[in-house]
Amino acid sequence: MKDYYKILGVARGASEDEVKKAYRKLAHQYHPDKAHGDEKKFKEISEAYQVLSDKKKRDHYDRFGTAESFGGFGKGGFSAGGSQGFDWSHFGGFSGEGGQVYSDFGDLGDIFETFFEGLGVKPRRPTYHQGSDLEMIQEISLEEAFRGVTKRIDVDTFVPCTHCAGKGGDPKSGTAQCATCNGQGEIKEERRTFFGSFSQVKTCAVCHGFGQVPKKLCEFCKGSGRIQGERAVEVEILPGVHDSQIIKVKAAGEAGERGTEAGDLYIRVKVKLHPVFTREGDHLTVRQELNVFDLLLGKKIEVPTIAGGKLKVEIPAHFNLKEPLRIPGEGMPRFGSFGRDDLLVDFIIKAPKKLDPKVKKILEELEEK
């Protein structure tokens, strides 16, 4: 009787996780595709794991010391039938969506894919290439970012062939049933592995899964259904957009082959630097010269706005000129929400070049008082 616990190097009371970790380590070590692999040892390890990872089989083994009733392994080996009785969900990885098994080592993922395709789990699908996504940079001014703007962008890329409507064949000649797959869109192949023989269902390489082929290829696109051209895209840039913000335009990227889905266009917005305003988040900052006499006389100061107008603001009493003066609601729009942020005014004190003696005397008297 084989000692499966000894083969995996675990104690009889080992948990499921301990069994799995031991198996994965040994499977990586002895996999036949490895430089120092051992197919016989690998099969023995897999057999032990198949038993000890299954609660019912492990209980049966612990009680009766045999694995002959488990099917597919016989007396310590793989059955000649290949996949019968083998629990693939325990082997070398974990189960994903649709029953597909993701392996932790080597080319077993390809073998599992073959197995499930043979069972018809994977749907037949055309294998033409979907169009690639594209990315472009669109520069706008700060004023355009403030108001929002619609831009027309010309994209040099693959576009659907207008001569064959993206089908790849001469529309006048029509289509015919694919002789390679007899219109099924797929062909069946036999594949032998050390697990056994598998029937593999593959997409037909001639019709690419459609079951039909053009009687005559389009002379303009040579059967691909797309040609190099220019796609005109209009993109709406909303008020308050930020620098480096990305806008996605669905299906405005590269056209796919023979009518398959087009890629998306990603537009990265580049907001140009402004000569007057500095932006931080949705705040705007402007530097404003301040005449000392205007300050002393309490005059209102004229400040430019991003909307193109002028504001007259009064500097509050005891205001600290080292700090910016905040003007609520005169900054950038808050992207995706209502309202606007604030405008911050950094004052630069401008002193007179030379004081008139009379003015100097008045200032000295004011200082005394």
mmCIF file of C-alpha atoms in Angstrom:
data_model
loop_
_atom_site.group_PDB
_atom_site.id
_atom_site.type_symbol
_atom_site.label_atom_id
_atom_site.label_comp_id
_atom_site.label_asym_id
_atom_site.label_seq_id
_atom_site.Cartn_x
_atom_site.Cartn_y
_atom_site.Cartn_z
ATOM 1 C CA MET A 1 0.000 0.000 0.000
ATOM 2 C CA LYS A 2 1.316 3.446 -0.920
ATOM 3 C CA ASP A 3 1.683 5.904 1.924
ATOM 4 C CA TYR A 4 0.217 9.051 0.434
ATOM 5 C CA TYR A 5 1.088 11.096 3.524
ATOM 6 C CA LYS A 6 4.724 10.083 3.206
ATOM 7 C CA ILE A 7 4.723 10.846 -0.521
ATOM 8 C CA LEU A 8 3.583 14.423 0.152
ATOM 9 C CA GLY A 9 5.687 14.685 3.315
ATOM 10 C CA VAL A 10 2.803 15.657 5.616
ATOM 11 C CA ALA A 11 1.456 14.257 8.881
ATOM 12 C CA ARG A 12 -1.780 12.234 8.972
ATOM 13 C CA GLY A 13 -3.515 15.082 10.750
ATOM 14 C CA ALA A 14 -2.403 17.670 8.176
ATOM 15 C CA SER A 15 -4.960 20.312 7.228
ATOM 16 C CA GLU A 16 -6.246 20.883 3.680
ATOM 17 C CA ASP A 17 -4.003 23.938 3.320
ATOM 18 C CA GLU A 18 -0.938 21.976 4.455
ATOM 19 C CA VAL A 19 -1.710 19.219 1.944
ATOM 20 C CA LYS A 20 -2.191 21.753 -0.845
ATOM 21 C CA LYS A 21 1.046 23.636 -0.043
ATOM 22 C CA ALA A 22 3.044 20.406 0.096
ATOM 23 C CA TYR A 23 1.592 19.250 -3.203
ATOM 24 C CA ARG A 24 2.261 22.503 -5.025
ATOM 25 C CA LYS A 25 5.858 22.594 -3.832
ATOM 26 C CA LEU A 26 6.522 19.021 -4.960
ATOM 27 C CA ALA A 27 4.602 19.434 -8.233
ATOM 28 C CA HIS A 28 6.779 22.396 -9.163
ATOM 29 C CA GLN A 29 9.881 20.430 -8.258
ATOM 30 C CA TYR A 30 9.095 17.223 -10.181
ATOM 31 C CA HIS A 31 7.026 18.514 -13.107
ATOM 32 C CA PRO A 32 8.184 16.682 -16.283
ATOM 33 C CA ASP A 33 8.718 19.970 -18.126
ATOM 34 C CA LYS A 34 11.304 21.041 -15.559
ATOM 35 C CA ALA A 35 15.006 20.491 -16.217
ATOM 36 C CA HIS A 36 15.260 17.911 -13.419
ATOM 37 C CA GLY A 37 11.642 16.737 -13.553
ATOM 38 C CA ASP A 38 10.492 13.199 -12.901
ATOM 39 C CA GLU A 39 7.289 12.083 -14.639
ATOM 40 C CA LYS A 40 6.891 8.974 -12.505
ATOM 41 C CA LYS A 41 7.360 10.905 -9.277
ATOM 42 C CA PHE A 42 5.061 13.654 -10.528
ATOM 43 C CA LYS A 43 2.241 11.178 -11.222
ATOM 44 C CA GLU A 44 2.738 9.641 -7.786
ATOM 45 C CA ILE A 45 2.513 13.070 -6.120
ATOM 46 C CA SER A 46 -0.606 13.922 -8.150
ATOM 47 C CA GLU A 47 -2.199 10.616 -7.171
ATOM 48 C CA ALA A 48 -1.526 11.268 -3.489
ATOM 49 C CA TYR A 49 -2.946 14.783 -3.717
ATOM 50 C CA GLN A 50 -6.030 13.592 -5.588
ATOM 51 C CA VAL A 51 -6.845 11.350 -2.638
ATOM 52 C CA LEU A 52 -5.827 13.502 0.322
ATOM 53 C CA SER A 53 -7.428 16.704 -1.003
ATOM 54 C CA ASP A 54 -10.856 15.067 -1.212
ATOM 55 C CA LYS A 55 -12.556 14.534 2.157
ATOM 56 C CA LYS A 56 -14.476 11.399 1.148
ATOM 57 C CA LYS A 57 -11.526 9.814 -0.592
ATOM 58 C CA ARG A 58 -9.233 10.668 2.299
ATOM 59 C CA ASP A 59 -11.650 9.116 4.823
ATOM 60 C CA HIS A 60 -11.862 5.979 2.673
ATOM 61 C CA TYR A 61 -8.067 5.815 2.427
ATOM 62 C CA ASP A 62 -7.595 6.340 6.193
ATOM 63 C CA ARG A 63 -10.114 3.581 6.979
ATOM 64 C CA PHE A 64 -9.314 0.964 4.335
ATOM 65 C CA GLY A 65 -5.847 1.902 3.137
ATOM 66 C CA THR A 66 -6.749 1.662 -0.530
ATOM 67 C CA ALA A 67 -7.446 4.031 -3.399
ATOM 68 C CA GLU A 68 -8.577 1.511 -5.998
ATOM 69 C CA SER A 69 -12.199 2.596 -5.794
ATOM 70 C CA PHE A 70 -11.417 6.178 -6.725
ATOM 71 C CA GLY A 71 -11.413 5.669 -10.465
ATOM 72 C CA GLY A 72 -8.938 6.979 -12.990
ATOM 73 C CA PHE A 73 -5.850 6.031 -10.987
ATOM 74 C CA GLY A 74 -6.260 2.281 -10.799
ATOM 75 C CA LYS A 75 -3.382 0.844 -8.774
ATOM 76 C CA GLY A 76 -1.341 3.947 -8.392
ATOM 77 C CA GLY A 77 -1.366 5.065 -12.028
ATOM 78 C CA PHE A 78 -3.355 7.097 -14.533
ATOM 79 C CA SER A 79 -6.083 5.364 -16.465
ATOM 80 C CA ALA A 80 -5.510 4.893 -20.175
ATOM 81 C CA GLY A 81 -8.747 6.727 -20.914
ATOM 82 C CA GLY A 82 -7.165 10.029 -19.967
ATOM 83 C CA SER A 83 -9.614 12.260 -18.156
ATOM 84 C CA GLN A 84 -12.228 9.816 -16.847
ATOM 85 C CA GLY A 85 -12.556 9.899 -13.064
ATOM 86 C CA PHE A 86 -10.039 12.714 -12.675
ATOM 87 C CA ASP A 87 -11.145 15.664 -10.545
ATOM 88 C CA TRP A 88 -9.577 18.576 -12.406
ATOM 89 C CA SER A 89 -10.689 21.202 -9.886
ATOM 90 C CA HIS A 90 -8.164 19.808 -7.391
ATOM 91 C CA PHE A 91 -5.265 19.627 -9.759
ATOM 92 C CA GLY A 92 -2.536 22.239 -9.725
ATOM 93 C CA GLY A 93 -4.567 25.365 -9.153
ATOM 94 C CA PHE A 94 -8.060 26.715 -8.635
ATOM 95 C CA SER A 95 -11.261 26.828 -10.617
ATOM 96 C CA GLY A 96 -12.201 30.036 -12.378
ATOM 97 C CA GLU A 97 -15.347 31.257 -14.120
ATOM 98 C CA GLY A 98 -16.943 28.845 -16.554
ATOM 99 C CA GLY A 99 -15.069 25.870 -15.127
ATOM 100 C CA GLN A 100 -11.726 26.994 -16.544
ATOM 101 C CA VAL A 101 -8.810 25.828 -14.429
ATOM 102 C CA TYR A 102 -5.834 28.072 -13.848
ATOM 103 C CA SER A 103 -2.652 26.107 -13.304
ATOM 104 C CA ASP A 104 0.278 27.075 -11.136
ATOM 105 C CA PHE A 105 2.910 25.516 -13.334
ATOM 106 C CA GLY A 106 4.137 24.963 -16.865
ATOM 107 C CA ASP A 107 1.789 24.322 -19.773
ATOM 108 C CA LEU A 108 -0.942 22.584 -17.782
ATOM 109 C CA GLY A 109 -3.191 25.592 -18.415
ATOM 110 C CA ASP A 110 -3.129 24.740 -22.121
ATOM 111 C CA ILE A 111 -3.970 21.105 -21.357
ATOM 112 C CA PHE A 112 -6.905 22.096 -19.153
ATOM 113 C CA GLU A 113 -8.125 24.531 -21.804
ATOM 114 C CA THR A 114 -8.005 21.720 -24.345
ATOM 115 C CA PHE A 115 -9.953 19.471 -21.987
ATOM 116 C CA PHE A 116 -12.742 21.975 -21.415
ATOM 117 C CA GLU A 117 -12.967 23.007 -25.049
ATOM 118 C CA GLY A 118 -13.484 19.332 -25.843
ATOM 119 C CA LEU A 119 -16.413 19.276 -23.430
ATOM 120 C CA GLY A 120 -17.907 22.307 -25.122
ATOM 121 C CA VAL A 121 -17.563 24.568 -22.072
ATOM 122 C CA LYS A 122 -15.947 27.356 -24.062
ATOM 123 C CA PRO A 123 -18.228 28.931 -26.664
ATOM 124 C CA ARG A 124 -17.141 29.066 -30.274
ATOM 125 C CA ARG A 125 -16.113 32.579 -31.190
ATOM 126 C CA PRO A 126 -14.526 34.389 -34.137
ATOM 127 C CA THR A 127 -10.839 35.004 -33.616
ATOM 128 C CA TYR A 128 -10.371 38.201 -35.516
ATOM 129 C CA HIS A 129 -8.542 40.842 -33.558
ATOM 130 C CA GLN A 130 -10.542 43.470 -31.732
ATOM 131 C CA GLY A 131 -9.400 47.026 -32.336
ATOM 132 C CA SER A 132 -6.767 48.434 -29.995
ATOM 133 C CA ASP A 133 -7.412 51.246 -27.540
ATOM 134 C CA LEU A 134 -5.775 54.568 -28.369
ATOM 135 C CA GLU A 135 -4.614 57.478 -26.240
ATOM 136 C CA MET A 136 -4.193 61.091 -27.310
ATOM 137 C CA ILE A 137 -3.344 64.390 -25.638
ATOM 138 C CA GLN A 138 -5.645 67.378 -26.119
ATOM 139 C CA GLU A 139 -4.386 70.783 -25.023
ATOM 140 C CA ILE A 140 -6.846 73.417 -23.837
ATOM 141 C CA SER A 141 -6.521 76.835 -22.216
ATOM 142 C CA LEU A 142 -7.441 77.580 -18.614
ATOM 143 C CA GLU A 143 -10.379 79.632 -19.909
ATOM 144 C CA GLU A 144 -11.649 76.599 -21.858
ATOM 145 C CA ALA A 145 -11.258 74.461 -18.738
ATOM 146 C CA PHE A 146 -13.315 77.094 -16.904
ATOM 147 C CA ARG A 147 -16.163 77.307 -19.404
ATOM 148 C CA GLY A 148 -16.035 73.805 -20.897
ATOM 149 C CA VAL A 149 -15.470 73.205 -24.597
ATOM 150 C CA THR A 150 -16.233 70.767 -27.409
ATOM 151 C CA LYS A 151 -13.190 69.728 -29.413
ATOM 152 C CA ARG A 152 -12.962 67.936 -32.747
ATOM 153 C CA ILE A 153 -10.106 65.461 -32.797
ATOM 154 C CA ASP A 154 -8.823 63.778 -35.957
ATOM 155 C CA VAL A 155 -7.403 60.335 -35.159
ATOM 156 C CA ASP A 156 -5.103 58.529 -37.603
ATOM 157 C CA THR A 157 -5.934 54.852 -37.147
ATOM 158 C CA PHE A 158 -7.594 51.813 -38.723
ATOM 159 C CA VAL A 159 -11.187 52.535 -39.763
ATOM 160 C CA PRO A 160 -13.829 50.176 -41.240
ATOM 161 C CA CYS A 161 -13.370 49.593 -44.943
ATOM 162 C CA THR A 162 -16.157 51.475 -46.716
ATOM 163 C CA HIS A 163 -15.874 49.358 -49.874
ATOM 164 C CA CYS A 164 -16.902 46.112 -48.154
ATOM 165 C CA ALA A 165 -18.677 47.618 -45.096
ATOM 166 C CA GLY A 166 -16.002 46.090 -42.890
ATOM 167 C CA LYS A 167 -16.807 42.490 -43.912
ATOM 168 C CA GLY A 168 -13.557 41.787 -45.740
ATOM 169 C CA GLY A 169 -15.158 40.338 -48.872
ATOM 170 C CA ASP A 170 -16.372 41.743 -52.154
ATOM 171 C CA PRO A 171 -20.083 42.395 -51.423
ATOM 172 C CA LYS A 172 -21.060 41.653 -55.022
ATOM 173 C CA SER A 173 -19.510 38.179 -54.909
ATOM 174 C CA GLY A 174 -21.132 37.154 -51.617
ATOM 175 C CA THR A 175 -19.965 34.357 -49.299
ATOM 176 C CA ALA A 176 -19.738 30.578 -49.357
ATOM 177 C CA GLN A 177 -19.674 27.862 -46.735
ATOM 178 C CA CYS A 178 -16.203 27.202 -45.376
ATOM 179 C CA ALA A 179 -14.988 23.912 -46.809
ATOM 180 C CA THR A 180 -12.494 23.361 -43.993
ATOM 181 C CA CYS A 181 -15.053 23.241 -41.168
ATOM 182 C CA ASN A 182 -18.198 22.603 -43.267
ATOM 183 C CA GLY A 183 -19.742 25.809 -41.988
ATOM 184 C CA GLN A 184 -19.350 24.872 -38.310
ATOM 185 C CA GLY A 185 -16.745 27.527 -37.553
ATOM 186 C CA GLU A 186 -14.658 25.016 -35.631
ATOM 187 C CA ILE A 187 -12.671 21.866 -36.174
ATOM 188 C CA LYS A 188 -11.919 18.911 -33.927
ATOM 189 C CA GLU A 189 -8.382 17.767 -33.294
ATOM 190 C CA GLU A 190 -6.888 14.932 -31.289
ATOM 191 C CA ARG A 191 -4.140 15.794 -28.837
ATOM 192 C CA ARG A 192 -2.016 13.387 -26.869
ATOM 193 C CA THR A 193 -0.476 14.313 -23.523
ATOM 194 C CA PHE A 194 0.973 12.312 -20.656
ATOM 195 C CA PHE A 195 -2.509 12.535 -19.094
ATOM 196 C CA GLY A 196 -3.999 10.707 -22.031
ATOM 197 C CA SER A 197 -5.729 11.601 -25.315
ATOM 198 C CA PHE A 198 -8.024 14.583 -25.620
ATOM 199 C CA SER A 199 -10.365 15.782 -28.299
ATOM 200 C CA GLN A 200 -9.725 19.461 -28.845
ATOM 201 C CA VAL A 201 -12.228 21.778 -30.481
ATOM 202 C CA LYS A 202 -10.510 24.731 -32.134
ATOM 203 C CA THR A 203 -11.762 27.738 -34.046
ATOM 204 C CA CYS A 204 -11.367 27.207 -37.765
ATOM 205 C CA ALA A 205 -8.257 29.026 -38.976
ATOM 206 C CA VAL A 206 -9.751 29.596 -42.430
ATOM 207 C CA CYS A 207 -13.103 31.251 -41.617
ATOM 208 C CA HIS A 208 -12.067 32.354 -38.087
ATOM 209 C CA GLY A 209 -15.230 30.971 -36.526
ATOM 210 C CA PHE A 210 -17.805 32.508 -38.871
ATOM 211 C CA GLY A 211 -18.487 29.348 -40.882
ATOM 212 C CA GLN A 212 -18.591 31.441 -44.053
ATOM 213 C CA VAL A 213 -15.786 32.767 -46.242
ATOM 214 C CA PRO A 214 -15.909 35.507 -48.877
ATOM 215 C CA LYS A 215 -15.962 34.189 -52.404
ATOM 216 C CA LYS A 216 -13.661 37.060 -53.271
ATOM 217 C CA LEU A 217 -11.582 39.151 -50.866
ATOM 218 C CA CYS A 218 -12.057 42.910 -50.865
ATOM 219 C CA GLU A 219 -9.283 44.367 -53.018
ATOM 220 C CA PHE A 220 -8.997 47.461 -50.814
ATOM 221 C CA CYS A 221 -8.613 45.906 -47.338
ATOM 222 C CA LYS A 222 -7.336 42.479 -48.511
ATOM 223 C CA GLY A 223 -9.910 40.700 -46.369
ATOM 224 C CA SER A 224 -9.213 42.430 -43.016
ATOM 225 C CA GLY A 225 -12.316 44.621 -43.150
ATOM 226 C CA ARG A 226 -10.366 47.750 -42.186
ATOM 227 C CA ILE A 227 -8.024 50.248 -43.783
ATOM 228 C CA GLN A 228 -5.720 53.009 -42.565
ATOM 229 C CA GLY A 229 -7.640 56.251 -42.369
ATOM 230 C CA GLU A 230 -8.760 59.138 -40.222
ATOM 231 C CA ARG A 231 -11.551 59.110 -37.673
ATOM 232 C CA ALA A 232 -13.119 62.435 -36.655
ATOM 233 C CA VAL A 233 -14.189 62.458 -33.010
ATOM 234 C CA GLU A 234 -16.024 65.202 -31.156
ATOM 235 C CA VAL A 235 -15.378 65.200 -27.432
ATOM 236 C CA GLU A 236 -17.167 67.340 -24.861
ATOM 237 C CA ILE A 237 -14.854 68.640 -22.150
ATOM 238 C CA LEU A 238 -16.884 69.701 -19.130
ATOM 239 C CA PRO A 239 -16.260 72.853 -17.066
ATOM 240 C CA GLY A 240 -13.755 72.369 -14.253
ATOM 241 C CA VAL A 241 -11.776 69.612 -15.975
ATOM 242 C CA HIS A 242 -8.371 69.056 -14.381
ATOM 243 C CA ASP A 243 -4.954 68.813 -15.971
ATOM 244 C CA SER A 244 -4.110 65.186 -16.965
ATOM 245 C CA GLN A 245 -7.733 64.111 -16.509
ATOM 246 C CA ILE A 246 -8.674 61.292 -18.910
ATOM 247 C CA ILE A 247 -11.869 61.205 -20.943
ATOM 248 C CA LYS A 248 -12.975 57.887 -22.455
ATOM 249 C CA VAL A 249 -14.788 57.828 -25.794
ATOM 250 C CA LYS A 250 -16.322 54.390 -26.339
ATOM 251 C CA ALA A 251 -15.525 52.599 -29.628
ATOM 252 C CA ALA A 252 -13.644 55.613 -31.039
ATOM 253 C CA GLY A 253 -10.296 53.807 -31.192
ATOM 254 C CA GLU A 254 -8.891 51.407 -33.742
ATOM 255 C CA ALA A 255 -11.452 49.484 -35.825
ATOM 256 C CA GLY A 256 -11.493 45.717 -35.334
ATOM 257 C CA GLU A 257 -10.969 43.171 -38.089
ATOM 258 C CA ARG A 258 -14.048 42.150 -40.122
ATOM 259 C CA GLY A 259 -16.567 44.049 -38.029
ATOM 260 C CA THR A 260 -15.300 43.019 -34.591
ATOM 261 C CA GLU A 261 -15.510 45.559 -31.796
ATOM 262 C CA ALA A 262 -13.506 48.765 -32.078
ATOM 263 C CA GLY A 263 -11.176 49.872 -29.306
ATOM 264 C CA ASP A 264 -11.798 52.903 -27.115
ATOM 265 C CA LEU A 265 -10.182 56.323 -27.338
ATOM 266 C CA TYR A 266 -8.681 57.788 -24.169
ATOM 267 C CA ILE A 267 -8.112 61.527 -24.287
ATOM 268 C CA ARG A 268 -5.713 63.004 -21.743
ATOM 269 C CA VAL A 269 -6.524 66.682 -21.180
ATOM 270 C CA LYS A 270 -3.551 69.017 -20.896
ATOM 271 C CA VAL A 271 -4.451 72.416 -19.406
ATOM 272 C CA LYS A 272 -1.880 75.004 -20.505
ATOM 273 C CA LEU A 273 -0.217 77.318 -17.997
ATOM 274 C CA HIS A 274 -1.825 80.748 -17.693
ATOM 275 C CA PRO A 275 0.116 84.044 -17.665
ATOM 276 C CA VAL A 276 -2.061 85.559 -14.912
ATOM 277 C CA PHE A 277 -3.701 82.791 -12.871
ATOM 278 C CA THR A 278 -2.193 79.834 -11.065
ATOM 279 C CA ARG A 279 -4.416 76.833 -10.385
ATOM 280 C CA GLU A 280 -4.255 74.541 -7.372
ATOM 281 C CA GLY A 281 -7.126 72.079 -7.265
ATOM 282 C CA ASP A 282 -10.140 74.282 -7.979
ATOM 283 C CA HIS A 283 -8.585 77.375 -6.358
ATOM 284 C CA LEU A 284 -7.191 80.132 -8.532
ATOM 285 C CA THR A 285 -4.460 82.490 -7.365
ATOM 286 C CA VAL A 286 -3.628 85.891 -8.862
ATOM 287 C CA ARG A 287 -0.774 88.237 -7.884
ATOM 288 C CA GLN A 288 -1.852 91.864 -7.619
ATOM 289 C CA GLU A 289 0.257 94.990 -7.117
ATOM 290 C CA LEU A 290 -0.961 97.209 -4.280
ATOM 291 C CA ASN A 291 -0.078 100.904 -4.088
ATOM 292 C CA VAL A 292 0.692 101.881 -0.520
ATOM 293 C CA PHE A 293 -1.349 105.089 -0.827
ATOM 294 C CA ASP A 294 -4.398 103.152 -2.079
ATOM 295 C CA LEU A 295 -3.994 100.958 0.963
ATOM 296 C CA LEU A 296 -3.733 103.912 3.356
ATOM 297 C CA LEU A 297 -6.681 105.692 1.777
ATOM 298 C CA GLY A 298 -8.823 102.513 1.857
ATOM 299 C CA LYS A 299 -9.448 102.491 -1.862
ATOM 300 C CA LYS A 300 -10.985 99.436 -3.528
ATOM 301 C CA ILE A 301 -8.544 97.295 -5.482
ATOM 302 C CA GLU A 302 -9.338 96.088 -9.019
ATOM 303 C CA VAL A 303 -8.729 92.349 -9.487
ATOM 304 C CA PRO A 304 -9.056 90.350 -12.767
ATOM 305 C CA THR A 305 -11.216 87.189 -12.915
ATOM 306 C CA ILE A 306 -10.935 84.038 -15.040
ATOM 307 C CA ALA A 307 -14.342 84.864 -16.543
ATOM 308 C CA GLY A 308 -12.732 87.915 -18.177
ATOM 309 C CA GLY A 309 -14.168 90.603 -15.932
ATOM 310 C CA LYS A 310 -12.849 92.814 -13.134
ATOM 311 C CA LEU A 311 -13.747 92.827 -9.445
ATOM 312 C CA LYS A 312 -13.338 95.749 -7.054
ATOM 313 C CA VAL A 313 -12.460 94.470 -3.609
ATOM 314 C CA GLU A 314 -11.900 96.275 -0.351
ATOM 315 C CA ILE A 315 -9.077 95.217 1.934
ATOM 316 C CA PRO A 316 -10.498 94.646 5.427
ATOM 317 C CA ALA A 317 -9.132 96.578 8.426
ATOM 318 C CA HIS A 318 -6.221 94.867 10.211
ATOM 319 C CA PHE A 319 -5.808 92.478 7.277
ATOM 320 C CA ASN A 320 -2.455 90.677 7.202
ATOM 321 C CA LEU A 321 -1.022 91.390 3.769
ATOM 322 C CA LYS A 322 1.307 88.395 4.065
ATOM 323 C CA GLU A 323 -1.746 86.178 3.645
ATOM 324 C CA PRO A 324 -3.866 85.908 0.458
ATOM 325 C CA LEU A 325 -7.219 87.659 0.315
ATOM 326 C CA ARG A 326 -9.934 85.082 -0.360
ATOM 327 C CA ILE A 327 -12.764 85.949 -2.758
ATOM 328 C CA PRO A 328 -15.438 83.210 -2.528
ATOM 329 C CA GLY A 329 -16.968 81.719 -5.696
ATOM 330 C CA GLU A 330 -14.534 83.273 -8.190
ATOM 331 C CA GLY A 331 -12.315 80.231 -8.745
ATOM 332 C CA MET A 332 -12.798 77.184 -11.014
ATOM 333 C CA PRO A 333 -16.054 75.214 -11.265
ATOM 334 C CA ARG A 334 -16.059 72.049 -9.157
ATOM 335 C CA PHE A 335 -15.892 69.249 -11.741
ATOM 336 C CA GLY A 336 -18.920 67.001 -11.604
ATOM 337 C CA SER A 337 -20.730 69.095 -8.987
ATOM 338 C CA PHE A 338 -22.254 72.513 -8.488
ATOM 339 C CA GLY A 339 -20.630 75.756 -7.458
ATOM 340 C CA ARG A 340 -17.222 77.326 -7.860
ATOM 341 C CA ASP A 341 -14.187 77.469 -5.633
ATOM 342 C CA ASP A 342 -12.372 80.602 -4.475
ATOM 343 C CA LEU A 343 -10.012 83.160 -5.970
ATOM 344 C CA LEU A 344 -6.979 83.982 -3.821
ATOM 345 C CA VAL A 345 -5.261 87.356 -4.233
ATOM 346 C CA ASP A 346 -1.584 87.632 -3.302
ATOM 347 C CA PHE A 347 -0.744 91.292 -2.816
ATOM 348 C CA ILE A 348 2.600 92.804 -3.772
ATOM 349 C CA ILE A 349 3.174 96.088 -1.946
ATOM 350 C CA LYS A 350 4.382 98.794 -4.297
ATOM 351 C CA ALA A 351 6.203 101.645 -2.539
ATOM 352 C CA PRO A 352 6.568 105.110 -4.117
ATOM 353 C CA LYS A 353 9.918 105.934 -5.715
ATOM 354 C CA LYS A 354 10.433 109.206 -3.779
ATOM 355 C CA LEU A 355 8.243 110.965 -1.263
ATOM 356 C CA ASP A 356 7.424 114.654 -1.658
ATOM 357 C CA PRO A 357 8.573 116.603 1.455
ATOM 358 C CA LYS A 358 5.014 117.736 2.156
ATOM 359 C CA VAL A 359 3.696 114.172 1.873
ATOM 360 C CA LYS A 360 6.485 112.919 4.102
ATOM 361 C CA LYS A 361 5.637 115.506 6.736
ATOM 362 C CA ILE A 362 1.946 114.509 6.670
ATOM 363 C CA LEU A 363 2.876 110.836 7.113
ATOM 364 C CA GLU A 364 5.129 111.679 10.044
ATOM 365 C CA GLU A 365 2.298 113.596 11.705
ATOM 366 C CA LEU A 366 -0.050 110.660 11.120
ATOM 367 C CA GLU A 367 2.502 108.322 12.623
ATOM 368 C CA GLU A 368 2.703 110.478 15.776
ATOM 369 C CA LYS A 369 -1.045 110.453 16.167
#
